[in-house]
Amino acid sequence: MSPAQRRLLAWLGLGLALIALLWLLAPVLSPFVAAAVLAYALDPLVERLAKRMPRVVAVVLVETLAIVLVLALLLLVVPILSKELPLLKAQIPALAARLNQELAPLLQRWGMTASLDVAAIKDFVIRHLGANADDIATALLGSVRIGGSLLLALIGNLVLIPVVLFYLLLDWPQLRERAWALVPPRWREGAREFLGETDTMLGHYLRGQLLVMGVLALYYTLALAIAGFDLALPLGVFTGLAIFVPYVGFGLGLVLTLLAAALQFASWYGLICVALIFGLGQLFESLVLTPRLVGERIGLSPLMVIFVLLAFGHLLGFVGILLALPLSAVGLVGLRRAHAQYLGSGLYRG
């Protein structure tokens, strides 16, 4: 074998060993990978603040702000559930009876016979949504006893991620220099261009997505408030921010809003408002916001984002979901360069 072939095999072996290590240690690596992804996203803000204050103070401020934002996003779901669960208990049987009255005659005209068992639905609602605080506490304690290791792992990760994130942000420049020192000198020029292109593409995508999320959160909140929804603020903000996961986030926000409309208005008015608001919002996002703020030049289409999230999540679990976007960006830049080399090669020109 020639020296070039031996080097190629050596790099292939290192790559396969790294993939195998990620797969074997995926449960242990989850908090570290999550912290590394967050550190990559938050480091530019830390660098700006570090020019005006000590770096440790900048890291504390940025991490505190990130924790507050995450907690605020999680708390958006609380008013939705606290408002809708009691209404569900009271109105689901009534909604089922109304559907029987309105849909049964229509189905009979088409030669179909179908009806909802209102008594069974009412019994189901009473058993599953009518639990008191003691029953809920007993169920929670039982789940803790059954899945205690899972609960401890979750709590451990929630504590470990902020700690790891703090040290990564504090030492990020040194870690970057050490990683760069591992690159062979003869490859550094090409690696610098490759990583720079990848970083630019990821930056454009993330900044564009944040702008799209902010505009849509404002739009949905104002539109639902004008329509008279009691939960306009949490539903609008949640739907706008959930757009980060294409289609899935939009669908989840649509389902929650449809449920809120059915429970609050109990008429076609709420459903028609939701259809108009979300239909216009989807058109606004697809035709105006995403092309202008994210840009077609990035190449990360919504379908590609969904595919890489599912593929990496299936292969590596939660670690794969965290690595999906950065690795897909690296792969996309590599494919672009390979495509350009192919078009310029003698194989293509003949």
mmCIF file of C-alpha atoms in Angstrom:
data_model
loop_
_atom_site.group_PDB
_atom_site.id
_atom_site.type_symbol
_atom_site.label_atom_id
_atom_site.label_comp_id
_atom_site.label_asym_id
_atom_site.label_seq_id
_atom_site.Cartn_x
_atom_site.Cartn_y
_atom_site.Cartn_z
ATOM 1 C CA MET A 1 0.000 0.000 0.000
ATOM 2 C CA SER A 2 1.150 3.508 -0.777
ATOM 3 C CA PRO A 3 1.601 6.080 2.006
ATOM 4 C CA ALA A 4 -1.518 7.929 0.827
ATOM 5 C CA GLN A 5 -3.594 4.746 1.040
ATOM 6 C CA ARG A 6 -2.291 4.001 4.516
ATOM 7 C CA ARG A 7 -3.171 7.513 5.673
ATOM 8 C CA LEU A 8 -6.648 7.154 4.192
ATOM 9 C CA LEU A 9 -7.211 3.846 6.001
ATOM 10 C CA ALA A 10 -5.923 5.354 9.241
ATOM 11 C CA TRP A 11 -8.373 8.261 9.037
ATOM 12 C CA LEU A 12 -11.217 5.922 8.136
ATOM 13 C CA GLY A 13 -10.368 3.780 11.149
ATOM 14 C CA LEU A 14 -10.320 6.808 13.439
ATOM 15 C CA GLY A 15 -13.681 7.943 12.063
ATOM 16 C CA LEU A 16 -15.274 4.533 12.574
ATOM 17 C CA ALA A 17 -13.826 4.307 16.087
ATOM 18 C CA LEU A 18 -15.265 7.739 16.914
ATOM 19 C CA ILE A 19 -18.713 6.732 15.607
ATOM 20 C CA ALA A 20 -18.613 3.496 17.598
ATOM 21 C CA LEU A 21 -17.570 5.390 20.729
ATOM 22 C CA LEU A 22 -20.447 7.852 20.296
ATOM 23 C CA TRP A 23 -22.900 4.984 19.857
ATOM 24 C CA LEU A 24 -21.658 3.080 22.922
ATOM 25 C CA LEU A 25 -21.438 6.105 25.209
ATOM 26 C CA ALA A 26 -24.545 7.910 23.939
ATOM 27 C CA PRO A 27 -26.411 7.826 27.304
ATOM 28 C CA VAL A 28 -23.368 9.158 29.176
ATOM 29 C CA LEU A 29 -22.505 11.780 26.566
ATOM 30 C CA SER A 30 -25.979 13.342 26.416
ATOM 31 C CA PRO A 31 -25.384 16.190 28.937
ATOM 32 C CA PHE A 32 -21.910 16.903 27.538
ATOM 33 C CA VAL A 33 -23.097 17.046 23.927
ATOM 34 C CA ALA A 34 -26.082 19.198 24.924
ATOM 35 C CA ALA A 35 -23.759 21.565 26.779
ATOM 36 C CA ALA A 36 -21.342 21.674 23.810
ATOM 37 C CA VAL A 37 -24.136 22.578 21.366
ATOM 38 C CA LEU A 38 -25.364 25.299 23.723
ATOM 39 C CA ALA A 39 -21.810 26.567 24.187
ATOM 40 C CA TYR A 40 -21.368 26.845 20.405
ATOM 41 C CA ALA A 41 -24.590 28.863 20.164
ATOM 42 C CA LEU A 42 -23.912 31.108 23.175
ATOM 43 C CA ASP A 43 -20.179 31.726 22.715
ATOM 44 C CA PRO A 44 -20.564 34.717 20.312
ATOM 45 C CA LEU A 45 -22.591 36.583 22.943
ATOM 46 C CA VAL A 46 -20.050 35.688 25.629
ATOM 47 C CA GLU A 47 -17.219 36.976 23.409
ATOM 48 C CA ARG A 48 -18.971 40.324 22.954
ATOM 49 C CA LEU A 49 -19.586 40.753 26.672
ATOM 50 C CA ALA A 50 -16.066 39.570 27.554
ATOM 51 C CA LYS A 51 -14.654 42.659 25.808
ATOM 52 C CA ARG A 52 -16.321 44.852 28.444
ATOM 53 C CA MET A 53 -16.097 42.701 31.588
ATOM 54 C CA PRO A 54 -14.266 39.652 32.984
ATOM 55 C CA ARG A 55 -15.070 36.508 31.033
ATOM 56 C CA VAL A 56 -16.375 34.646 34.082
ATOM 57 C CA VAL A 57 -18.942 37.419 34.689
ATOM 58 C CA ALA A 58 -19.990 37.304 31.019
ATOM 59 C CA VAL A 59 -20.414 33.537 31.197
ATOM 60 C CA VAL A 60 -22.560 33.774 34.344
ATOM 61 C CA LEU A 61 -24.783 36.449 32.792
ATOM 62 C CA VAL A 62 -25.274 34.599 29.496
ATOM 63 C CA GLU A 63 -25.936 31.245 31.145
ATOM 64 C CA THR A 64 -28.384 32.789 33.612
ATOM 65 C CA LEU A 65 -30.255 34.428 30.740
ATOM 66 C CA ALA A 66 -30.370 31.118 28.849
ATOM 67 C CA ILE A 67 -31.728 29.248 31.898
ATOM 68 C CA VAL A 68 -34.408 31.899 32.463
ATOM 69 C CA LEU A 69 -35.494 31.683 28.802
ATOM 70 C CA VAL A 70 -35.689 27.875 28.909
ATOM 71 C CA LEU A 71 -37.753 27.937 32.106
ATOM 72 C CA ALA A 72 -40.051 30.574 30.606
ATOM 73 C CA LEU A 73 -40.631 28.396 27.536
ATOM 74 C CA LEU A 74 -41.418 25.367 29.679
ATOM 75 C CA LEU A 75 -43.846 27.380 31.796
ATOM 76 C CA LEU A 76 -45.799 28.376 28.694
ATOM 77 C CA VAL A 77 -47.427 24.940 28.687
ATOM 78 C CA VAL A 78 -48.592 25.210 32.316
ATOM 79 C CA PRO A 79 -51.388 27.772 31.794
ATOM 80 C CA ILE A 80 -52.600 25.854 28.744
ATOM 81 C CA LEU A 81 -52.926 22.610 30.711
ATOM 82 C CA SER A 82 -54.276 24.232 33.873
ATOM 83 C CA LYS A 83 -56.922 26.075 31.867
ATOM 84 C CA GLU A 84 -57.912 23.288 29.464
ATOM 85 C CA LEU A 85 -57.947 20.174 31.660
ATOM 86 C CA PRO A 86 -60.896 21.313 33.840
ATOM 87 C CA LEU A 87 -62.727 22.455 30.713
ATOM 88 C CA LEU A 88 -62.066 19.095 29.101
ATOM 89 C CA LYS A 89 -63.708 17.313 32.006
ATOM 90 C CA ALA A 90 -66.812 19.514 31.778
ATOM 91 C CA GLN A 91 -67.229 19.918 28.030
ATOM 92 C CA ILE A 92 -66.060 16.727 26.300
ATOM 93 C CA PRO A 93 -69.352 14.883 27.006
ATOM 94 C CA ALA A 94 -71.322 17.929 25.822
ATOM 95 C CA LEU A 95 -69.210 18.156 22.667
ATOM 96 C CA ALA A 96 -69.751 14.457 21.981
ATOM 97 C CA ALA A 97 -73.524 14.861 22.355
ATOM 98 C CA ARG A 98 -73.508 17.868 20.009
ATOM 99 C CA LEU A 99 -71.534 15.936 17.405
ATOM 100 C CA ASN A 100 -74.110 13.148 17.595
ATOM 101 C CA GLN A 101 -76.923 15.624 17.023
ATOM 102 C CA GLU A 102 -75.263 17.406 14.095
ATOM 103 C CA LEU A 103 -73.336 14.639 12.339
ATOM 104 C CA ALA A 104 -75.663 11.664 12.707
ATOM 105 C CA PRO A 105 -78.413 13.082 10.405
ATOM 106 C CA LEU A 106 -75.784 14.130 7.847
ATOM 107 C CA LEU A 107 -74.239 10.653 7.808
ATOM 108 C CA GLN A 108 -77.670 9.047 7.450
ATOM 109 C CA ARG A 109 -78.258 11.049 4.273
ATOM 110 C CA TRP A 110 -75.138 9.428 2.832
ATOM 111 C CA GLY A 111 -76.244 5.957 3.878
ATOM 112 C CA MET A 112 -73.944 5.666 6.901
ATOM 113 C CA THR A 113 -74.887 5.011 10.501
ATOM 114 C CA ALA A 114 -72.481 6.153 13.210
ATOM 115 C CA SER A 115 -72.804 7.662 16.671
ATOM 116 C CA LEU A 116 -70.613 8.375 19.687
ATOM 117 C CA ASP A 117 -71.215 6.560 22.963
ATOM 118 C CA VAL A 118 -71.659 9.614 25.179
ATOM 119 C CA ALA A 119 -72.004 7.557 28.373
ATOM 120 C CA ALA A 120 -68.730 5.728 27.751
ATOM 121 C CA ILE A 121 -66.958 8.995 26.913
ATOM 122 C CA LYS A 122 -68.255 10.591 30.112
ATOM 123 C CA ASP A 123 -67.090 7.616 32.177
ATOM 124 C CA PHE A 124 -63.638 7.794 30.544
ATOM 125 C CA VAL A 125 -63.360 11.516 31.290
ATOM 126 C CA ILE A 126 -64.372 11.056 34.925
ATOM 127 C CA ARG A 127 -61.859 8.246 35.442
ATOM 128 C CA HIS A 128 -58.890 9.918 33.716
ATOM 129 C CA LEU A 129 -59.455 13.650 34.127
ATOM 130 C CA GLY A 130 -61.319 13.664 37.409
ATOM 131 C CA ALA A 131 -58.471 12.585 39.627
ATOM 132 C CA ASN A 132 -57.948 14.650 42.759
ATOM 133 C CA ALA A 133 -54.624 15.815 44.160
ATOM 134 C CA ASP A 134 -54.174 12.700 46.331
ATOM 135 C CA ASP A 135 -54.652 10.385 43.344
ATOM 136 C CA ILE A 136 -52.167 12.397 41.277
ATOM 137 C CA ALA A 137 -49.606 12.351 44.085
ATOM 138 C CA THR A 138 -50.028 8.590 44.503
ATOM 139 C CA ALA A 139 -49.531 8.038 40.768
ATOM 140 C CA LEU A 140 -46.424 10.232 40.752
ATOM 141 C CA LEU A 141 -44.906 8.377 43.714
ATOM 142 C CA GLY A 142 -45.631 5.068 42.005
ATOM 143 C CA SER A 143 -43.919 6.230 38.828
ATOM 144 C CA VAL A 144 -40.905 7.345 40.860
ATOM 145 C CA ARG A 145 -40.634 3.911 42.448
ATOM 146 C CA ILE A 146 -40.966 2.139 39.081
ATOM 147 C CA GLY A 147 -38.688 4.391 37.066
ATOM 148 C CA GLY A 148 -36.444 5.785 39.741
ATOM 149 C CA SER A 149 -33.265 5.374 37.729
ATOM 150 C CA LEU A 150 -34.786 7.281 34.813
ATOM 151 C CA LEU A 151 -35.926 10.076 37.123
ATOM 152 C CA LEU A 152 -32.512 10.306 38.768
ATOM 153 C CA ALA A 153 -30.831 10.379 35.359
ATOM 154 C CA LEU A 154 -33.131 13.201 34.241
ATOM 155 C CA ILE A 155 -32.472 15.238 37.393
ATOM 156 C CA GLY A 156 -28.743 14.537 37.085
ATOM 157 C CA ASN A 157 -28.694 15.790 33.497
ATOM 158 C CA LEU A 158 -30.615 18.929 34.416
ATOM 159 C CA VAL A 159 -27.998 19.680 37.069
ATOM 160 C CA LEU A 160 -24.990 18.564 35.030
ATOM 161 C CA ILE A 161 -25.742 20.443 31.793
ATOM 162 C CA PRO A 162 -25.487 23.950 33.343
ATOM 163 C CA VAL A 163 -22.264 22.985 35.145
ATOM 164 C CA VAL A 164 -20.640 21.597 31.990
ATOM 165 C CA LEU A 165 -21.905 24.561 29.980
ATOM 166 C CA PHE A 166 -20.298 26.985 32.432
ATOM 167 C CA TYR A 167 -16.846 25.398 32.135
ATOM 168 C CA LEU A 168 -17.118 25.015 28.352
ATOM 169 C CA LEU A 169 -18.002 28.679 27.885
ATOM 170 C CA LEU A 170 -15.258 29.713 30.293
ATOM 171 C CA ASP A 171 -12.571 27.695 28.457
ATOM 172 C CA TRP A 172 -14.021 27.864 24.914
ATOM 173 C CA PRO A 173 -11.128 29.832 23.312
ATOM 174 C CA GLN A 174 -8.526 27.468 24.793
ATOM 175 C CA LEU A 175 -10.521 24.390 23.765
ATOM 176 C CA ARG A 176 -10.821 25.729 20.236
ATOM 177 C CA GLU A 177 -7.078 26.321 20.030
ATOM 178 C CA ARG A 178 -6.294 22.833 21.333
ATOM 179 C CA ALA A 179 -8.649 21.243 18.816
ATOM 180 C CA TRP A 180 -7.121 23.288 16.004
ATOM 181 C CA ALA A 181 -3.599 22.182 17.051
ATOM 182 C CA LEU A 182 -4.637 18.569 16.365
ATOM 183 C CA VAL A 183 -5.249 19.318 12.676
ATOM 184 C CA PRO A 184 -2.202 18.389 10.540
ATOM 185 C CA PRO A 185 -0.449 21.577 9.321
ATOM 186 C CA ARG A 186 -0.790 20.593 5.639
ATOM 187 C CA TRP A 187 -4.589 20.416 6.024
ATOM 188 C CA ARG A 188 -5.138 23.596 8.006
ATOM 189 C CA GLU A 189 -5.785 25.938 5.083
ATOM 190 C CA GLY A 190 -8.458 23.679 3.604
ATOM 191 C CA ALA A 191 -9.894 22.891 7.042
ATOM 192 C CA ARG A 192 -10.119 26.608 7.860
ATOM 193 C CA GLU A 193 -12.128 27.266 4.689
ATOM 194 C CA PHE A 194 -14.324 24.212 5.236
ATOM 195 C CA LEU A 195 -15.108 25.018 8.871
ATOM 196 C CA GLY A 196 -15.608 28.685 8.075
ATOM 197 C CA GLU A 197 -18.181 27.834 5.411
ATOM 198 C CA THR A 198 -19.923 25.425 7.781
ATOM 199 C CA ASP A 199 -19.990 27.964 10.599
ATOM 200 C CA THR A 200 -21.378 30.643 8.265
ATOM 201 C CA MET A 201 -24.143 28.356 7.030
ATOM 202 C CA LEU A 202 -25.135 27.297 10.539
ATOM 203 C CA GLY A 203 -25.060 30.904 11.725
ATOM 204 C CA HIS A 204 -27.311 32.048 8.875
ATOM 205 C CA TYR A 205 -29.722 29.205 9.525
ATOM 206 C CA LEU A 206 -29.951 29.682 13.293
ATOM 207 C CA ARG A 207 -30.247 33.467 13.135
ATOM 208 C CA GLY A 208 -32.856 33.227 10.381
ATOM 209 C CA GLN A 209 -34.854 30.642 12.310
ATOM 210 C CA LEU A 210 -34.793 32.780 15.461
ATOM 211 C CA LEU A 211 -36.153 35.747 13.502
ATOM 212 C CA VAL A 212 -38.878 33.590 11.940
ATOM 213 C CA MET A 213 -39.834 32.216 15.368
ATOM 214 C CA GLY A 214 -40.026 35.690 16.889
ATOM 215 C CA VAL A 215 -42.157 37.148 14.093
ATOM 216 C CA LEU A 216 -44.532 34.164 14.104
ATOM 217 C CA ALA A 217 -44.866 34.205 17.895
ATOM 218 C CA LEU A 218 -45.889 37.869 17.692
ATOM 219 C CA TYR A 219 -48.282 37.186 14.797
ATOM 220 C CA TYR A 220 -50.047 34.225 16.417
ATOM 221 C CA THR A 221 -50.326 35.989 19.769
ATOM 222 C CA LEU A 222 -51.863 39.139 18.272
ATOM 223 C CA ALA A 223 -54.148 37.216 15.901
ATOM 224 C CA LEU A 224 -55.486 34.918 18.629
ATOM 225 C CA ALA A 225 -55.948 37.870 21.006
ATOM 226 C CA ILE A 226 -57.959 39.772 18.370
ATOM 227 C CA ALA A 227 -60.081 36.630 17.845
ATOM 228 C CA GLY A 228 -60.850 36.604 21.587
ATOM 229 C CA PHE A 229 -58.849 33.595 22.811
ATOM 230 C CA ASP A 230 -58.238 33.563 26.560
ATOM 231 C CA LEU A 231 -54.942 31.699 26.075
ATOM 232 C CA ALA A 232 -53.705 33.876 23.203
ATOM 233 C CA LEU A 233 -50.315 34.660 24.793
ATOM 234 C CA PRO A 234 -49.161 31.111 25.733
ATOM 235 C CA LEU A 235 -50.658 29.534 22.602
ATOM 236 C CA GLY A 236 -49.204 32.176 20.275
ATOM 237 C CA VAL A 237 -45.723 32.175 21.790
ATOM 238 C CA PHE A 238 -45.603 28.374 22.004
ATOM 239 C CA THR A 239 -46.709 27.948 18.370
ATOM 240 C CA GLY A 240 -44.217 30.513 17.101
ATOM 241 C CA LEU A 241 -41.278 29.002 18.972
ATOM 242 C CA ALA A 242 -42.249 25.412 18.126
ATOM 243 C CA ILE A 243 -41.814 26.282 14.433
ATOM 244 C CA PHE A 244 -38.109 25.500 14.961
ATOM 245 C CA VAL A 245 -39.080 21.849 14.333
ATOM 246 C CA PRO A 246 -40.695 22.151 10.877
ATOM 247 C CA TYR A 247 -44.277 20.905 10.499
ATOM 248 C CA VAL A 248 -44.179 19.024 13.820
ATOM 249 C CA GLY A 249 -44.133 22.226 15.884
ATOM 250 C CA PHE A 250 -46.779 23.838 13.696
ATOM 251 C CA GLY A 251 -48.988 20.750 13.989
ATOM 252 C CA LEU A 252 -48.663 20.637 17.784
ATOM 253 C CA GLY A 253 -49.551 24.318 18.104
ATOM 254 C CA LEU A 254 -52.513 23.835 15.759
ATOM 255 C CA VAL A 255 -53.856 20.894 17.801
ATOM 256 C CA LEU A 256 -53.564 22.803 21.096
ATOM 257 C CA THR A 257 -55.261 25.859 19.611
ATOM 258 C CA LEU A 258 -58.072 23.807 18.072
ATOM 259 C CA LEU A 259 -58.637 22.195 21.459
ATOM 260 C CA ALA A 260 -58.699 25.614 23.148
ATOM 261 C CA ALA A 261 -61.153 26.913 20.525
ATOM 262 C CA ALA A 262 -63.492 23.954 20.961
ATOM 263 C CA LEU A 263 -63.469 24.282 24.735
ATOM 264 C CA GLN A 264 -63.771 28.073 24.957
ATOM 265 C CA PHE A 265 -66.274 28.841 22.186
ATOM 266 C CA ALA A 266 -68.015 25.452 21.690
ATOM 267 C CA SER A 267 -69.074 26.649 18.222
ATOM 268 C CA TRP A 268 -67.848 26.882 14.657
ATOM 269 C CA TYR A 269 -66.575 30.417 15.285
ATOM 270 C CA GLY A 270 -63.438 29.231 17.106
ATOM 271 C CA LEU A 271 -62.622 26.564 14.527
ATOM 272 C CA ILE A 272 -63.045 28.998 11.626
ATOM 273 C CA CYS A 273 -60.782 31.538 13.371
ATOM 274 C CA VAL A 274 -58.095 28.925 13.947
ATOM 275 C CA ALA A 275 -58.276 27.795 10.305
ATOM 276 C CA LEU A 276 -57.890 31.367 9.035
ATOM 277 C CA ILE A 277 -55.147 32.363 11.487
ATOM 278 C CA PHE A 278 -53.022 29.263 10.997
ATOM 279 C CA GLY A 279 -53.624 29.130 7.241
ATOM 280 C CA LEU A 280 -52.468 32.729 6.793
ATOM 281 C CA GLY A 281 -49.580 32.110 9.198
ATOM 282 C CA GLN A 282 -48.381 29.104 7.218
ATOM 283 C CA LEU A 283 -48.570 31.042 3.930
ATOM 284 C CA PHE A 284 -46.762 34.004 5.507
ATOM 285 C CA GLU A 285 -44.001 31.747 6.795
ATOM 286 C CA SER A 286 -43.563 29.716 3.600
ATOM 287 C CA LEU A 287 -43.795 32.534 1.041
ATOM 288 C CA VAL A 288 -42.284 35.504 2.887
ATOM 289 C CA LEU A 289 -40.458 34.790 6.151
ATOM 290 C CA THR A 290 -38.471 31.641 5.402
ATOM 291 C CA PRO A 291 -37.254 32.669 1.907
ATOM 292 C CA ARG A 292 -36.201 36.145 3.085
ATOM 293 C CA LEU A 293 -34.899 35.509 6.591
ATOM 294 C CA VAL A 294 -33.485 31.984 6.269
ATOM 295 C CA GLY A 295 -32.738 31.978 2.560
ATOM 296 C CA GLU A 296 -32.673 29.264 -0.069
ATOM 297 C CA ARG A 297 -28.882 29.573 -0.346
ATOM 298 C CA ILE A 298 -28.433 27.741 2.961
ATOM 299 C CA GLY A 299 -29.826 24.504 1.557
ATOM 300 C CA LEU A 300 -31.319 23.186 4.796
ATOM 301 C CA SER A 301 -34.873 22.637 3.629
ATOM 302 C CA PRO A 302 -37.604 21.732 6.159
ATOM 303 C CA LEU A 303 -37.806 18.163 4.844
ATOM 304 C CA MET A 304 -34.034 17.790 5.226
ATOM 305 C CA VAL A 305 -34.206 19.043 8.817
ATOM 306 C CA ILE A 306 -36.959 16.538 9.661
ATOM 307 C CA PHE A 307 -35.055 13.677 8.000
ATOM 308 C CA VAL A 308 -31.749 14.339 9.754
ATOM 309 C CA LEU A 309 -33.489 14.764 13.123
ATOM 310 C CA LEU A 310 -35.268 11.410 12.732
ATOM 311 C CA ALA A 311 -32.228 9.622 11.280
ATOM 312 C CA PHE A 312 -29.700 10.806 13.873
ATOM 313 C CA GLY A 313 -32.245 10.367 16.662
ATOM 314 C CA HIS A 314 -32.837 6.765 15.582
ATOM 315 C CA LEU A 315 -29.117 6.003 15.377
ATOM 316 C CA LEU A 316 -27.802 7.836 18.449
ATOM 317 C CA GLY A 317 -30.879 8.721 20.500
ATOM 318 C CA PHE A 318 -30.942 12.114 22.194
ATOM 319 C CA VAL A 319 -27.254 12.675 21.385
ATOM 320 C CA GLY A 320 -28.074 12.186 17.710
ATOM 321 C CA ILE A 321 -30.821 14.814 17.864
ATOM 322 C CA LEU A 322 -28.343 17.287 19.359
ATOM 323 C CA LEU A 323 -25.713 16.512 16.713
ATOM 324 C CA ALA A 324 -28.136 16.335 13.776
ATOM 325 C CA LEU A 325 -27.990 19.973 12.687
ATOM 326 C CA PRO A 326 -24.199 20.537 13.036
ATOM 327 C CA LEU A 327 -23.329 17.238 11.343
ATOM 328 C CA SER A 328 -25.832 17.784 8.551
ATOM 329 C CA ALA A 329 -24.297 21.215 7.920
ATOM 330 C CA VAL A 330 -20.822 19.648 7.724
ATOM 331 C CA GLY A 331 -22.114 16.948 5.388
ATOM 332 C CA LEU A 332 -23.886 19.485 3.187
ATOM 333 C CA VAL A 333 -20.744 21.602 2.830
ATOM 334 C CA GLY A 334 -18.785 18.453 1.976
ATOM 335 C CA LEU A 335 -21.344 17.462 -0.658
ATOM 336 C CA ARG A 336 -21.219 20.929 -2.208
ATOM 337 C CA ARG A 337 -17.450 20.769 -2.478
ATOM 338 C CA ALA A 338 -17.532 17.233 -3.887
ATOM 339 C CA HIS A 339 -20.137 18.345 -6.443
ATOM 340 C CA ALA A 340 -17.986 21.320 -7.481
ATOM 341 C CA GLN A 341 -14.913 19.092 -7.835
ATOM 342 C CA TYR A 342 -16.885 16.599 -9.900
ATOM 343 C CA LEU A 343 -18.102 19.318 -12.295
ATOM 344 C CA GLY A 344 -14.526 20.508 -12.717
ATOM 345 C CA SER A 345 -13.022 17.037 -13.173
ATOM 346 C CA GLY A 346 -12.130 15.231 -16.350
ATOM 347 C CA LEU A 347 -14.651 12.523 -15.478
ATOM 348 C CA TYR A 348 -17.498 15.019 -15.970
ATOM 349 C CA ARG A 349 -16.008 16.897 -18.938
ATOM 350 C CA GLY A 350 -15.145 13.687 -20.733
#
